[in-house]
């Protein structure tokens, strides 16, 4: 609306009278930060999906306002590879409550951990032997991995070696 006129006194007493120009003003929404969440560590699975735990809360609410966390949150790792301190993008959290329209939400900045997936070596067998007081064992077969996720290429490397736990006879 229109702003009432104001007196401007400039060294000559009340010799001048001015009016303030009317114009449109705006009030921008106050930014809130989401707190209270952390990322659950996960085992490598080729996927970007991340799981968060904790209770989401907002900080920065003006005293006396009623503000809640709304929306449907989702979280995703930026990359699916193994590592620590990996960035996680969170989306979908909105301002709710009676005063929610006066606020915007800054999505939390989180990091998480993706650990290596355990694989099982298959295809090897131990050759039976006659008691000789030694722990040495001979392997036969071709080593391969089970548990590799479809689409990933994992090759067997190294030289396999084996030893009996005890040198006594038995099965």
Short mmCIF file of N, CA and C in Angstrom, two decimals:
data_model
loop_
_atom_site.label_atom_id
_atom_site.label_comp_id
_atom_site.label_asym_id
_atom_site.label_seq_id
_atom_site.Cartn_x
_atom_site.Cartn_y
_atom_site.Cartn_z
N UNK A 1 0.82 -1.17 0.00
CA UNK A 1 0.00 0.00 0.00
C UNK A 1 0.86 1.23 0.00
N UNK A 2 0.21 2.38 0.09
CA UNK A 2 0.91 3.65 0.08
C UNK A 2 1.47 3.95 1.45
N UNK A 3 2.67 4.51 1.46
CA UNK A 3 3.35 4.86 2.68
C UNK A 3 3.02 6.32 2.99
N UNK A 4 2.67 6.69 4.24
CA UNK A 4 2.35 8.09 4.54
C UNK A 4 3.55 8.99 4.34
N UNK A 5 3.30 10.28 4.15
CA UNK A 5 4.40 11.22 3.92
C UNK A 5 5.25 11.36 5.17
N UNK A 6 6.48 11.76 4.95
CA UNK A 6 7.40 11.95 6.05
C UNK A 6 7.98 13.35 5.97
N UNK A 7 8.26 13.93 7.10
CA UNK A 7 8.90 15.24 7.16
C UNK A 7 10.39 15.04 7.01
N UNK A 8 11.01 15.88 6.22
CA UNK A 8 12.45 15.84 6.07
C UNK A 8 12.98 17.20 6.51
N UNK A 9 13.73 17.24 7.56
CA UNK A 9 14.30 18.50 8.02
C UNK A 9 15.76 18.55 7.64
N UNK A 10 16.14 19.49 6.83
CA UNK A 10 17.51 19.57 6.37
C UNK A 10 18.08 20.93 6.77
N UNK A 11 18.53 21.08 7.91
CA UNK A 11 19.23 22.27 8.36
C UNK A 11 18.42 23.57 8.38
N UNK A 12 17.28 23.66 7.72
CA UNK A 12 16.53 24.90 7.66
C UNK A 12 15.24 24.80 8.46
N UNK A 13 15.21 23.91 9.41
CA UNK A 13 13.97 23.76 10.16
C UNK A 13 12.98 23.01 9.30
N UNK A 14 11.80 23.16 9.37
CA UNK A 14 10.82 22.43 8.60
C UNK A 14 10.54 23.05 7.25
N UNK A 15 11.55 23.56 6.53
CA UNK A 15 11.34 24.21 5.25
C UNK A 15 11.02 23.26 4.12
N UNK A 16 11.19 21.98 4.35
CA UNK A 16 10.92 21.03 3.29
C UNK A 16 9.95 19.97 3.76
N UNK A 17 9.16 19.55 2.85
CA UNK A 17 8.23 18.46 3.13
C UNK A 17 8.35 17.48 1.98
N UNK A 18 8.49 16.20 2.30
CA UNK A 18 8.62 15.23 1.24
C UNK A 18 7.68 14.06 1.46
N UNK A 19 7.47 13.32 0.44
CA UNK A 19 6.70 12.09 0.55
C UNK A 19 7.58 10.94 0.11
N UNK A 20 7.36 9.82 0.72
CA UNK A 20 8.13 8.64 0.35
C UNK A 20 7.41 7.97 -0.79
N UNK A 21 8.16 7.57 -1.77
CA UNK A 21 7.56 6.92 -2.93
C UNK A 21 6.95 5.59 -2.50
N UNK A 22 5.77 5.32 -3.03
CA UNK A 22 5.11 4.05 -2.76
C UNK A 22 5.71 2.98 -3.66
N UNK A 23 5.80 1.80 -3.17
CA UNK A 23 6.34 0.73 -3.98
C UNK A 23 5.97 -0.61 -3.38
N UNK A 24 6.26 -1.62 -4.14
CA UNK A 24 5.96 -2.97 -3.66
C UNK A 24 7.19 -3.49 -2.92
N UNK A 25 6.99 -3.96 -1.74
CA UNK A 25 8.07 -4.57 -0.97
C UNK A 25 7.81 -6.05 -0.86
N UNK A 26 8.77 -6.75 -0.42
CA UNK A 26 8.59 -8.19 -0.29
C UNK A 26 9.26 -8.71 0.97
N UNK A 27 8.76 -9.79 1.44
CA UNK A 27 9.37 -10.49 2.56
C UNK A 27 9.70 -11.88 2.05
N UNK A 28 10.98 -12.18 2.04
CA UNK A 28 11.36 -13.50 1.54
C UNK A 28 11.28 -14.52 2.68
N UNK A 29 11.13 -15.76 2.29
CA UNK A 29 11.02 -16.85 3.26
C UNK A 29 12.35 -17.02 3.99
N UNK A 30 12.27 -17.36 5.24
CA UNK A 30 13.46 -17.60 6.07
C UNK A 30 13.95 -19.03 5.83
N UNK A 31 15.25 -19.18 5.68
CA UNK A 31 15.83 -20.50 5.42
C UNK A 31 16.00 -21.28 6.73
N UNK A 32 15.64 -22.53 6.70
CA UNK A 32 15.81 -23.43 7.83
C UNK A 32 16.80 -24.52 7.46
N UNK A 33 17.53 -25.03 8.45
CA UNK A 33 18.42 -26.17 8.25
C UNK A 33 17.80 -27.39 8.88
N UNK A 34 17.92 -28.53 8.20
CA UNK A 34 17.44 -29.79 8.76
C UNK A 34 18.59 -30.43 9.52
N UNK A 35 18.33 -30.87 10.74
CA UNK A 35 19.33 -31.51 11.58
C UNK A 35 18.77 -32.83 12.10
N UNK A 36 19.60 -33.59 12.78
CA UNK A 36 19.14 -34.80 13.46
C UNK A 36 19.21 -36.07 12.64
N UNK A 37 19.78 -36.02 11.45
CA UNK A 37 19.85 -37.21 10.61
C UNK A 37 21.29 -37.64 10.42
N UNK A 38 21.48 -38.94 10.23
CA UNK A 38 22.77 -39.48 9.82
C UNK A 38 22.52 -40.59 8.82
N UNK A 39 23.54 -40.92 8.05
CA UNK A 39 23.43 -41.95 7.01
C UNK A 39 23.87 -43.29 7.60
N UNK A 40 23.12 -44.33 7.32
CA UNK A 40 23.45 -45.69 7.75
C UNK A 40 24.50 -46.26 6.79
N UNK A 41 25.60 -46.79 7.35
CA UNK A 41 26.61 -47.44 6.52
C UNK A 41 25.97 -48.57 5.74
N UNK A 42 26.47 -48.82 4.53
CA UNK A 42 25.93 -49.92 3.74
C UNK A 42 27.05 -50.66 3.03
N UNK A 43 26.73 -51.88 2.61
CA UNK A 43 27.65 -52.71 1.84
C UNK A 43 27.41 -52.41 0.36
N UNK A 44 28.48 -52.37 -0.42
CA UNK A 44 28.39 -52.11 -1.86
C UNK A 44 27.32 -52.98 -2.50
N UNK A 45 26.44 -52.34 -3.29
CA UNK A 45 25.37 -53.08 -3.98
C UNK A 45 25.07 -52.52 -5.37
N UNK A 46 25.94 -51.71 -5.93
CA UNK A 46 25.81 -51.05 -7.22
C UNK A 46 24.80 -49.90 -7.20
N UNK A 47 24.01 -49.74 -6.15
CA UNK A 47 22.93 -48.77 -6.12
C UNK A 47 23.35 -47.50 -5.38
N UNK A 48 22.71 -46.39 -5.72
CA UNK A 48 22.98 -45.11 -5.07
C UNK A 48 22.15 -44.91 -3.81
N UNK A 49 21.14 -45.75 -3.60
CA UNK A 49 20.21 -45.54 -2.49
C UNK A 49 20.94 -45.47 -1.15
N UNK A 50 20.46 -44.56 -0.31
CA UNK A 50 21.01 -44.39 1.03
C UNK A 50 19.86 -44.40 2.02
N UNK A 51 20.13 -44.89 3.22
CA UNK A 51 19.15 -44.91 4.29
C UNK A 51 19.62 -43.97 5.39
N UNK A 52 18.71 -43.15 5.88
CA UNK A 52 19.04 -42.23 6.97
C UNK A 52 18.32 -42.68 8.23
N UNK A 53 18.92 -42.38 9.37
CA UNK A 53 18.24 -42.64 10.63
C UNK A 53 18.32 -41.41 11.51
N UNK A 54 17.58 -41.41 12.57
CA UNK A 54 17.52 -40.26 13.46
C UNK A 54 16.15 -39.61 13.35
N UNK A 55 15.99 -38.48 13.97
CA UNK A 55 14.74 -37.74 13.92
C UNK A 55 15.02 -36.38 13.30
N UNK A 56 14.43 -36.12 12.15
CA UNK A 56 14.65 -34.85 11.47
C UNK A 56 14.03 -33.72 12.28
N UNK A 57 14.77 -32.64 12.40
CA UNK A 57 14.29 -31.43 13.08
C UNK A 57 14.81 -30.24 12.29
N UNK A 58 14.25 -29.07 12.53
CA UNK A 58 14.70 -27.87 11.84
C UNK A 58 15.28 -26.89 12.84
N UNK A 59 16.31 -26.17 12.40
CA UNK A 59 16.87 -25.11 13.24
C UNK A 59 16.74 -23.80 12.47
N UNK A 60 16.55 -22.72 13.21
CA UNK A 60 16.41 -21.41 12.59
C UNK A 60 15.00 -20.87 12.60
N UNK A 61 14.08 -21.55 13.30
CA UNK A 61 12.69 -21.10 13.38
C UNK A 61 12.61 -19.87 14.27
N UNK A 62 11.86 -18.87 13.82
CA UNK A 62 11.66 -17.66 14.61
C UNK A 62 10.82 -17.98 15.83
N UNK A 63 11.23 -17.42 16.97
CA UNK A 63 10.54 -17.69 18.22
C UNK A 63 9.04 -17.41 18.08
N UNK A 64 8.24 -18.31 18.56
CA UNK A 64 6.79 -18.16 18.53
C UNK A 64 6.13 -18.82 17.33
N UNK A 65 6.91 -19.17 16.30
CA UNK A 65 6.33 -19.83 15.13
C UNK A 65 6.22 -21.32 15.37
N UNK A 66 5.22 -21.93 14.74
CA UNK A 66 5.06 -23.37 14.79
C UNK A 66 5.56 -23.92 13.46
N UNK A 67 6.60 -24.72 13.53
CA UNK A 67 7.25 -25.23 12.33
C UNK A 67 7.54 -26.71 12.50
N UNK A 68 7.24 -27.48 11.47
CA UNK A 68 7.53 -28.91 11.48
C UNK A 68 8.21 -29.29 10.17
N UNK A 69 8.76 -30.49 10.15
CA UNK A 69 9.36 -31.03 8.94
C UNK A 69 8.28 -31.77 8.19
N UNK A 70 8.16 -31.51 6.90
CA UNK A 70 7.15 -32.18 6.08
C UNK A 70 7.78 -32.78 4.85
N UNK A 71 6.95 -33.22 3.94
CA UNK A 71 7.41 -33.80 2.68
C UNK A 71 7.82 -35.24 2.83
N UNK A 72 8.30 -35.80 1.75
CA UNK A 72 8.79 -37.17 1.74
C UNK A 72 10.25 -37.12 1.35
N UNK A 73 11.10 -37.43 2.29
CA UNK A 73 12.54 -37.35 2.07
C UNK A 73 13.06 -38.58 1.35
N UNK A 74 14.07 -38.35 0.52
CA UNK A 74 14.80 -39.47 -0.06
C UNK A 74 16.28 -39.10 -0.04
N UNK A 75 17.13 -40.10 0.05
CA UNK A 75 18.57 -39.88 0.13
C UNK A 75 19.28 -40.81 -0.85
N UNK A 76 20.36 -40.30 -1.44
CA UNK A 76 21.12 -41.10 -2.40
C UNK A 76 22.60 -40.71 -2.34
N UNK A 77 23.46 -41.73 -2.40
CA UNK A 77 24.88 -41.48 -2.52
C UNK A 77 25.13 -40.86 -3.90
N UNK A 78 26.13 -40.00 -4.01
CA UNK A 78 26.47 -39.38 -5.29
C UNK A 78 27.11 -40.42 -6.21
N UNK A 79 27.92 -41.32 -5.64
CA UNK A 79 28.49 -42.44 -6.40
C UNK A 79 28.27 -43.72 -5.60
N UNK A 80 28.26 -44.85 -6.28
CA UNK A 80 27.96 -46.14 -5.64
C UNK A 80 29.20 -46.91 -5.23
N UNK A 81 30.38 -46.38 -5.46
CA UNK A 81 31.60 -47.11 -5.16
C UNK A 81 31.96 -47.08 -3.68
N UNK A 82 32.81 -47.99 -3.26
CA UNK A 82 33.24 -48.12 -1.87
C UNK A 82 34.02 -46.88 -1.44
N UNK A 83 33.78 -46.43 -0.21
CA UNK A 83 34.55 -45.31 0.34
C UNK A 83 33.94 -44.80 1.63
N UNK A 84 34.68 -43.91 2.29
CA UNK A 84 34.20 -43.25 3.50
C UNK A 84 34.02 -41.77 3.20
N UNK A 85 33.19 -41.11 3.98
CA UNK A 85 32.94 -39.68 3.77
C UNK A 85 32.31 -39.38 2.42
N UNK A 86 31.54 -40.32 1.91
CA UNK A 86 30.93 -40.18 0.59
C UNK A 86 29.71 -39.26 0.67
N UNK A 87 29.63 -38.24 -0.19
CA UNK A 87 28.50 -37.31 -0.16
C UNK A 87 27.17 -38.01 -0.44
N UNK A 88 26.16 -37.59 0.31
CA UNK A 88 24.80 -38.11 0.14
C UNK A 88 23.89 -36.91 -0.12
N UNK A 89 23.11 -36.99 -1.20
CA UNK A 89 22.16 -35.93 -1.54
C UNK A 89 20.81 -36.27 -0.94
N UNK A 90 20.22 -35.30 -0.23
CA UNK A 90 18.89 -35.47 0.37
C UNK A 90 17.94 -34.52 -0.33
N UNK A 91 16.76 -35.01 -0.69
CA UNK A 91 15.75 -34.18 -1.32
C UNK A 91 14.39 -34.46 -0.69
N UNK A 92 13.45 -33.58 -0.93
CA UNK A 92 12.06 -33.82 -0.57
C UNK A 92 11.61 -33.31 0.78
N UNK A 93 12.51 -32.79 1.61
CA UNK A 93 12.09 -32.28 2.92
C UNK A 93 11.53 -30.88 2.73
N UNK A 94 10.36 -30.63 3.27
CA UNK A 94 9.71 -29.33 3.14
C UNK A 94 9.37 -28.77 4.51
N UNK A 95 9.06 -27.49 4.53
CA UNK A 95 8.61 -26.84 5.76
C UNK A 95 7.12 -27.11 5.93
N UNK A 96 6.73 -27.47 7.13
CA UNK A 96 5.33 -27.75 7.42
C UNK A 96 4.90 -26.98 8.64
N UNK A 97 3.74 -27.26 9.12
CA UNK A 97 3.23 -26.59 10.31
C UNK A 97 2.48 -25.33 9.96
N UNK A 98 1.95 -24.68 10.97
CA UNK A 98 1.11 -23.50 10.78
C UNK A 98 1.85 -22.36 10.11
N UNK A 99 3.16 -22.26 10.31
CA UNK A 99 3.92 -21.16 9.75
C UNK A 99 4.85 -21.61 8.62
N UNK A 100 4.61 -22.79 8.09
CA UNK A 100 5.49 -23.38 7.07
C UNK A 100 5.68 -22.53 5.84
N UNK A 101 4.68 -21.76 5.44
CA UNK A 101 4.80 -20.93 4.24
C UNK A 101 5.80 -19.81 4.38
N UNK A 102 6.23 -19.51 5.59
CA UNK A 102 7.19 -18.44 5.81
C UNK A 102 8.64 -18.92 5.76
N UNK A 103 8.84 -20.20 5.47
CA UNK A 103 10.17 -20.78 5.53
C UNK A 103 10.48 -21.61 4.29
N UNK A 104 11.78 -21.70 3.97
CA UNK A 104 12.27 -22.65 2.99
C UNK A 104 13.21 -23.59 3.74
N UNK A 105 13.43 -24.75 3.18
CA UNK A 105 14.26 -25.75 3.86
C UNK A 105 15.55 -25.97 3.07
N UNK A 106 16.67 -25.85 3.76
CA UNK A 106 17.95 -26.23 3.19
C UNK A 106 18.15 -27.71 3.52
N UNK A 107 18.21 -28.52 2.48
CA UNK A 107 18.35 -29.96 2.67
C UNK A 107 19.66 -30.25 3.40
N UNK A 108 19.69 -31.27 4.26
CA UNK A 108 20.91 -31.56 5.01
C UNK A 108 22.05 -32.00 4.10
N UNK A 109 23.25 -31.66 4.50
CA UNK A 109 24.46 -32.07 3.80
C UNK A 109 25.05 -33.23 4.59
N UNK A 110 24.94 -34.44 4.06
CA UNK A 110 25.35 -35.63 4.79
C UNK A 110 26.43 -36.40 4.04
N UNK A 111 27.15 -37.23 4.78
CA UNK A 111 28.11 -38.16 4.17
C UNK A 111 27.88 -39.54 4.78
N UNK A 112 28.32 -40.55 4.07
CA UNK A 112 28.14 -41.92 4.54
C UNK A 112 29.29 -42.80 4.14
N UNK A 113 29.15 -44.08 4.45
CA UNK A 113 30.19 -45.07 4.19
C UNK A 113 29.60 -46.21 3.38
N UNK A 114 30.31 -46.60 2.33
CA UNK A 114 29.97 -47.82 1.58
C UNK A 114 31.16 -48.76 1.75
N UNK A 115 30.92 -49.93 2.33
CA UNK A 115 31.99 -50.90 2.55
C UNK A 115 32.00 -51.93 1.42
N UNK A 116 33.12 -52.61 1.27
CA UNK A 116 33.28 -53.62 0.22
C UNK A 116 32.39 -54.83 0.49
N UNK A 117 31.84 -55.39 -0.56
CA UNK A 117 31.02 -56.59 -0.47
C UNK A 117 31.94 -57.80 -0.37
N UNK A 118 31.66 -58.68 0.57
CA UNK A 118 32.46 -59.90 0.75
C UNK A 118 32.11 -60.91 -0.35
N UNK A 119 33.12 -61.49 -0.92
CA UNK A 119 32.95 -62.54 -1.92
C UNK A 119 33.47 -63.85 -1.35
N UNK A 120 32.95 -64.95 -1.85
CA UNK A 120 33.38 -66.28 -1.43
C UNK A 120 34.16 -66.92 -2.57
N UNK A 121 35.34 -67.45 -2.23
CA UNK A 121 36.14 -68.17 -3.23
C UNK A 121 35.57 -69.57 -3.36
N UNK A 122 35.32 -69.98 -4.57
CA UNK A 122 34.81 -71.33 -4.85
C UNK A 122 35.72 -72.00 -5.89
N UNK A 123 35.49 -73.28 -6.12
CA UNK A 123 36.20 -74.01 -7.18
C UNK A 123 37.50 -74.65 -6.76
N UNK A 124 37.90 -74.53 -5.49
CA UNK A 124 39.14 -75.13 -5.04
C UNK A 124 38.85 -76.26 -4.07
N UNK A 125 39.70 -77.28 -4.10
CA UNK A 125 39.62 -78.41 -3.17
C UNK A 125 41.02 -78.71 -2.66
N UNK A 126 41.08 -79.34 -1.50
CA UNK A 126 42.35 -79.77 -0.93
C UNK A 126 42.57 -81.23 -1.31
N UNK A 127 43.77 -81.54 -1.77
CA UNK A 127 44.13 -82.91 -2.13
C UNK A 127 44.49 -83.65 -0.84
N UNK A 128 43.88 -84.83 -0.64
CA UNK A 128 44.21 -85.65 0.52
C UNK A 128 45.69 -86.02 0.48
N UNK A 129 46.29 -86.23 1.68
CA UNK A 129 47.70 -86.60 1.73
C UNK A 129 47.93 -87.59 2.86
N UNK A 130 49.05 -88.22 2.84
CA UNK A 130 49.48 -89.15 3.88
C UNK A 130 50.20 -88.34 4.96
N UNK A 131 49.98 -88.69 6.21
CA UNK A 131 50.58 -88.00 7.35
C UNK A 131 52.09 -87.86 7.15
N UNK A 132 52.59 -86.59 7.33
CA UNK A 132 54.03 -86.35 7.16
C UNK A 132 54.57 -85.31 8.16
N UNK A 133 53.84 -85.00 9.21
CA UNK A 133 54.18 -84.03 10.25
C UNK A 133 54.17 -82.57 9.76
N UNK A 134 53.84 -82.33 8.52
CA UNK A 134 53.85 -80.97 7.95
C UNK A 134 52.42 -80.45 7.79
N UNK A 135 52.28 -79.13 7.81
CA UNK A 135 50.97 -78.50 7.61
C UNK A 135 50.66 -78.23 6.15
N UNK A 136 51.63 -78.40 5.26
CA UNK A 136 51.43 -78.06 3.85
C UNK A 136 50.26 -78.81 3.23
N UNK A 137 49.54 -78.10 2.37
CA UNK A 137 48.39 -78.68 1.67
C UNK A 137 48.47 -78.29 0.20
N UNK A 138 47.98 -79.18 -0.64
CA UNK A 138 47.96 -78.93 -2.09
C UNK A 138 46.52 -78.69 -2.52
N UNK A 139 46.35 -77.66 -3.35
CA UNK A 139 45.01 -77.33 -3.86
C UNK A 139 44.85 -77.81 -5.28
N UNK A 140 43.61 -78.09 -5.65
CA UNK A 140 43.28 -78.45 -7.02
C UNK A 140 42.03 -77.67 -7.42
N UNK A 141 41.86 -77.47 -8.71
CA UNK A 141 40.68 -76.77 -9.21
C UNK A 141 41.01 -75.37 -9.69
N UNK A 142 39.98 -74.66 -10.09
CA UNK A 142 40.14 -73.29 -10.58
C UNK A 142 39.33 -72.36 -9.69
N UNK A 143 40.00 -71.39 -9.12
CA UNK A 143 39.33 -70.46 -8.21
C UNK A 143 38.41 -69.51 -8.97
N UNK A 144 37.26 -69.25 -8.36
CA UNK A 144 36.35 -68.23 -8.87
C UNK A 144 35.64 -67.62 -7.67
N UNK A 145 34.87 -66.56 -7.91
CA UNK A 145 34.15 -65.88 -6.83
C UNK A 145 32.66 -66.11 -6.96
N UNK A 146 32.00 -66.31 -5.84
CA UNK A 146 30.54 -66.27 -5.83
C UNK A 146 30.15 -65.03 -5.04
N UNK A 147 29.04 -64.44 -5.42
CA UNK A 147 28.57 -63.23 -4.76
C UNK A 147 28.81 -61.97 -5.56
N UNK A 148 29.41 -62.08 -6.75
CA UNK A 148 29.62 -60.90 -7.59
C UNK A 148 28.27 -60.45 -8.13
N UNK A 149 28.01 -59.17 -8.05
CA UNK A 149 26.74 -58.61 -8.53
C UNK A 149 26.75 -58.59 -10.06
N UNK A 150 25.64 -59.02 -10.64
CA UNK A 150 25.50 -59.06 -12.09
C UNK A 150 25.85 -57.70 -12.70
N UNK A 151 26.69 -57.73 -13.71
CA UNK A 151 27.11 -56.50 -14.37
C UNK A 151 28.49 -56.04 -13.94
N UNK A 152 28.98 -56.50 -12.79
CA UNK A 152 30.33 -56.17 -12.35
C UNK A 152 31.29 -57.24 -12.86
N UNK A 153 32.50 -56.84 -13.17
CA UNK A 153 33.54 -57.77 -13.59
C UNK A 153 34.59 -57.83 -12.50
N UNK A 154 34.75 -59.00 -11.90
CA UNK A 154 35.74 -59.22 -10.85
C UNK A 154 36.52 -60.46 -11.25
N UNK A 155 37.84 -60.33 -11.30
CA UNK A 155 38.67 -61.46 -11.68
C UNK A 155 39.46 -61.96 -10.48
N UNK A 156 39.83 -63.23 -10.51
CA UNK A 156 40.63 -63.84 -9.46
C UNK A 156 42.09 -63.58 -9.78
N UNK A 157 42.83 -63.11 -8.80
CA UNK A 157 44.25 -62.87 -8.99
C UNK A 157 45.05 -63.51 -7.87
N UNK A 158 46.33 -63.42 -7.96
CA UNK A 158 47.18 -63.96 -6.92
C UNK A 158 47.44 -65.44 -7.08
N UNK A 159 48.20 -65.99 -6.14
CA UNK A 159 48.51 -67.40 -6.13
C UNK A 159 47.97 -67.98 -4.83
N UNK A 160 47.05 -68.93 -4.96
CA UNK A 160 46.43 -69.52 -3.78
C UNK A 160 47.42 -70.46 -3.08
N UNK A 161 47.40 -70.44 -1.77
CA UNK A 161 48.18 -71.39 -0.99
C UNK A 161 47.29 -71.89 0.15
N UNK A 162 47.61 -73.04 0.67
CA UNK A 162 46.79 -73.62 1.73
C UNK A 162 47.67 -74.35 2.73
N UNK A 163 47.14 -74.47 3.94
CA UNK A 163 47.85 -75.22 4.98
C UNK A 163 46.82 -75.86 5.90
N UNK A 164 47.11 -77.06 6.35
CA UNK A 164 46.26 -77.70 7.34
C UNK A 164 46.44 -76.96 8.67
N UNK A 165 45.41 -76.94 9.49
CA UNK A 165 45.49 -76.28 10.79
C UNK A 165 46.35 -77.12 11.75
N UNK A 166 46.22 -78.43 11.66
CA UNK A 166 47.04 -79.33 12.47
C UNK A 166 47.65 -80.38 11.54
N UNK A 167 48.77 -80.97 11.96
CA UNK A 167 49.47 -81.96 11.11
C UNK A 167 49.06 -83.39 11.44
N UNK A 168 48.16 -83.57 12.41
CA UNK A 168 47.76 -84.92 12.79
C UNK A 168 46.79 -85.50 11.79
N UNK A 169 46.70 -86.82 11.78
CA UNK A 169 45.80 -87.51 10.85
C UNK A 169 44.34 -87.27 11.21
N UNK A 170 43.47 -87.29 10.23
CA UNK A 170 42.04 -87.13 10.45
C UNK A 170 41.34 -86.63 9.20
N UNK A 171 40.03 -86.53 9.29
CA UNK A 171 39.27 -86.02 8.14
C UNK A 171 38.67 -84.67 8.48
#
